[in-house]
Amino acid sequence: IKRDQWVQINGRWQYNDSLGTPLKNQWFFDRNLQKWYYLGYDGFMLTNTIVGGYRVGSDGAWIK
C-alpha cells in the first residue's frame, strides 16, 4: 500500500492518503508541487475540464 503519495494506475493518477486510500471528490493541494488538483468520484485526477467554476489544465492542476 502506497501512502501519502501519487499513484499511477493504467496511465491515470490518484493520490493516496495516510491510510493508502485514494482521495475522492475533493481538491488536493500538493505541497511539493505547490499546485491544486481535483480528484474525481473514482479517485482519479481530472484534466482539461472545469470543476466548480475552476479550470483544470492538461497536467491536472488548477489554472489560476
PDB file of C-alpha atoms in Angstrom:
ATOM      1  CA  ILE A   1       0.000   0.000   0.000  1.00  0.00           C
ATOM      2  CA  LYS A   2       1.397   3.374  -1.001  1.00  0.00           C
ATOM      3  CA  ARG A   3       0.627   6.124   1.489  1.00  0.00           C
ATOM      4  CA  ASP A   4       0.730   9.926   1.144  1.00  0.00           C
ATOM      5  CA  GLN A   5       1.754   9.851  -2.499  1.00  0.00           C
ATOM      6  CA  TRP A   6       0.653   9.927  -6.108  1.00  0.00           C
ATOM      7  CA  VAL A   7      -0.016   6.521  -7.668  1.00  0.00           C
ATOM      8  CA  GLN A   8      -0.317   5.892 -11.401  1.00  0.00           C
ATOM      9  CA  ILE A   9      -2.812   3.248 -12.486  1.00  0.00           C
ATOM     10  CA  ASN A  10      -3.258   2.453 -16.172  1.00  0.00           C
ATOM     11  CA  GLY A  11      -1.840   5.857 -17.117  1.00  0.00           C
ATOM     12  CA  ARG A  12      -4.094   7.818 -14.745  1.00  0.00           C
ATOM     13  CA  TRP A  13      -3.175   9.410 -11.411  1.00  0.00           C
ATOM     14  CA  GLN A  14      -4.628   9.032  -7.921  1.00  0.00           C
ATOM     15  CA  TYR A  15      -3.418  10.455  -4.622  1.00  0.00           C
ATOM     16  CA  ASN A  16      -3.460   8.099  -1.645  1.00  0.00           C
ATOM     17  CA  ASP A  17      -3.947   9.496   1.855  1.00  0.00           C
ATOM     18  CA  SER A  18      -2.080   8.438   5.002  1.00  0.00           C
ATOM     19  CA  LEU A  19      -4.029   5.160   5.108  1.00  0.00           C
ATOM     20  CA  GLY A  20      -3.342   4.385   1.452  1.00  0.00           C
ATOM     21  CA  THR A  21      -6.908   5.209   0.405  1.00  0.00           C
ATOM     22  CA  PRO A  22      -7.403   7.275  -2.767  1.00  0.00           C
ATOM     23  CA  LEU A  23      -8.830  10.762  -2.232  1.00  0.00           C
ATOM     24  CA  LYS A  24     -12.212  11.198  -3.958  1.00  0.00           C
ATOM     25  CA  ASN A  25     -14.469  14.124  -4.878  1.00  0.00           C
ATOM     26  CA  GLN A  26     -12.149  16.772  -3.494  1.00  0.00           C
ATOM     27  CA  TRP A  27      -9.452  19.289  -4.182  1.00  0.00           C
ATOM     28  CA  PHE A  28      -5.963  18.350  -3.026  1.00  0.00           C
ATOM     29  CA  PHE A  29      -3.048  20.771  -2.569  1.00  0.00           C
ATOM     30  CA  ASP A  30       0.272  19.111  -3.371  1.00  0.00           C
ATOM     31  CA  ARG A  31       2.777  20.892  -1.123  1.00  0.00           C
ATOM     32  CA  ASN A  32       5.753  19.593  -3.087  1.00  0.00           C
ATOM     33  CA  LEU A  33       4.463  20.906  -6.413  1.00  0.00           C
ATOM     34  CA  GLN A  34       2.634  23.900  -4.883  1.00  0.00           C
ATOM     35  CA  LYS A  35      -0.447  23.182  -7.024  1.00  0.00           C
ATOM     36  CA  TRP A  36      -4.098  22.243  -6.526  1.00  0.00           C
ATOM     37  CA  TYR A  37      -5.560  19.100  -8.144  1.00  0.00           C
ATOM     38  CA  TYR A  38      -9.086  17.729  -8.237  1.00  0.00           C
ATOM     39  CA  LEU A  39      -9.685  14.018  -7.648  1.00  0.00           C
ATOM     40  CA  GLY A  40     -12.997  12.792  -9.060  1.00  0.00           C
ATOM     41  CA  TYR A  41     -15.642  10.362  -7.855  1.00  0.00           C
ATOM     42  CA  ASP A  42     -13.433   7.427  -8.860  1.00  0.00           C
ATOM     43  CA  GLY A  43     -10.322   8.897  -7.217  1.00  0.00           C
ATOM     44  CA  PHE A  44      -8.603   9.787 -10.477  1.00  0.00           C
ATOM     45  CA  MET A  45      -7.206  13.251 -11.174  1.00  0.00           C
ATOM     46  CA  LEU A  46      -9.303  15.232 -13.635  1.00  0.00           C
ATOM     47  CA  THR A  47      -7.677  17.003 -16.586  1.00  0.00           C
ATOM     48  CA  ASN A  48      -8.789  19.520 -19.228  1.00  0.00           C
ATOM     49  CA  THR A  49     -12.099  20.364 -17.602  1.00  0.00           C
ATOM     50  CA  ILE A  50     -13.919  22.806 -15.326  1.00  0.00           C
ATOM     51  CA  VAL A  51     -14.671  21.871 -11.715  1.00  0.00           C
ATOM     52  CA  GLY A  52     -16.876  24.158  -9.638  1.00  0.00           C
ATOM     53  CA  GLY A  53     -16.061  27.092 -11.903  1.00  0.00           C
ATOM     54  CA  TYR A  54     -12.306  26.454 -11.794  1.00  0.00           C
ATOM     55  CA  ARG A  55     -10.393  25.430 -14.884  1.00  0.00           C
ATOM     56  CA  VAL A  56      -8.121  22.373 -14.703  1.00  0.00           C
ATOM     57  CA  GLY A  57      -5.303  22.014 -17.248  1.00  0.00           C
ATOM     58  CA  SER A  58      -3.809  19.089 -19.109  1.00  0.00           C
ATOM     59  CA  ASP A  59      -1.465  18.371 -16.191  1.00  0.00           C
ATOM     60  CA  GLY A  60      -4.444  18.203 -13.836  1.00  0.00           C
ATOM     61  CA  ALA A  61      -3.514  21.371 -11.949  1.00  0.00           C
ATOM     62  CA  TRP A  62      -5.902  24.275 -11.302  1.00  0.00           C
ATOM     63  CA  ILE A  63      -5.268  27.138 -13.711  1.00  0.00           C
ATOM     64  CA  LYS A  64      -5.393  30.472 -11.903  1.00  0.00           C
TER      65      LYS A  64
END
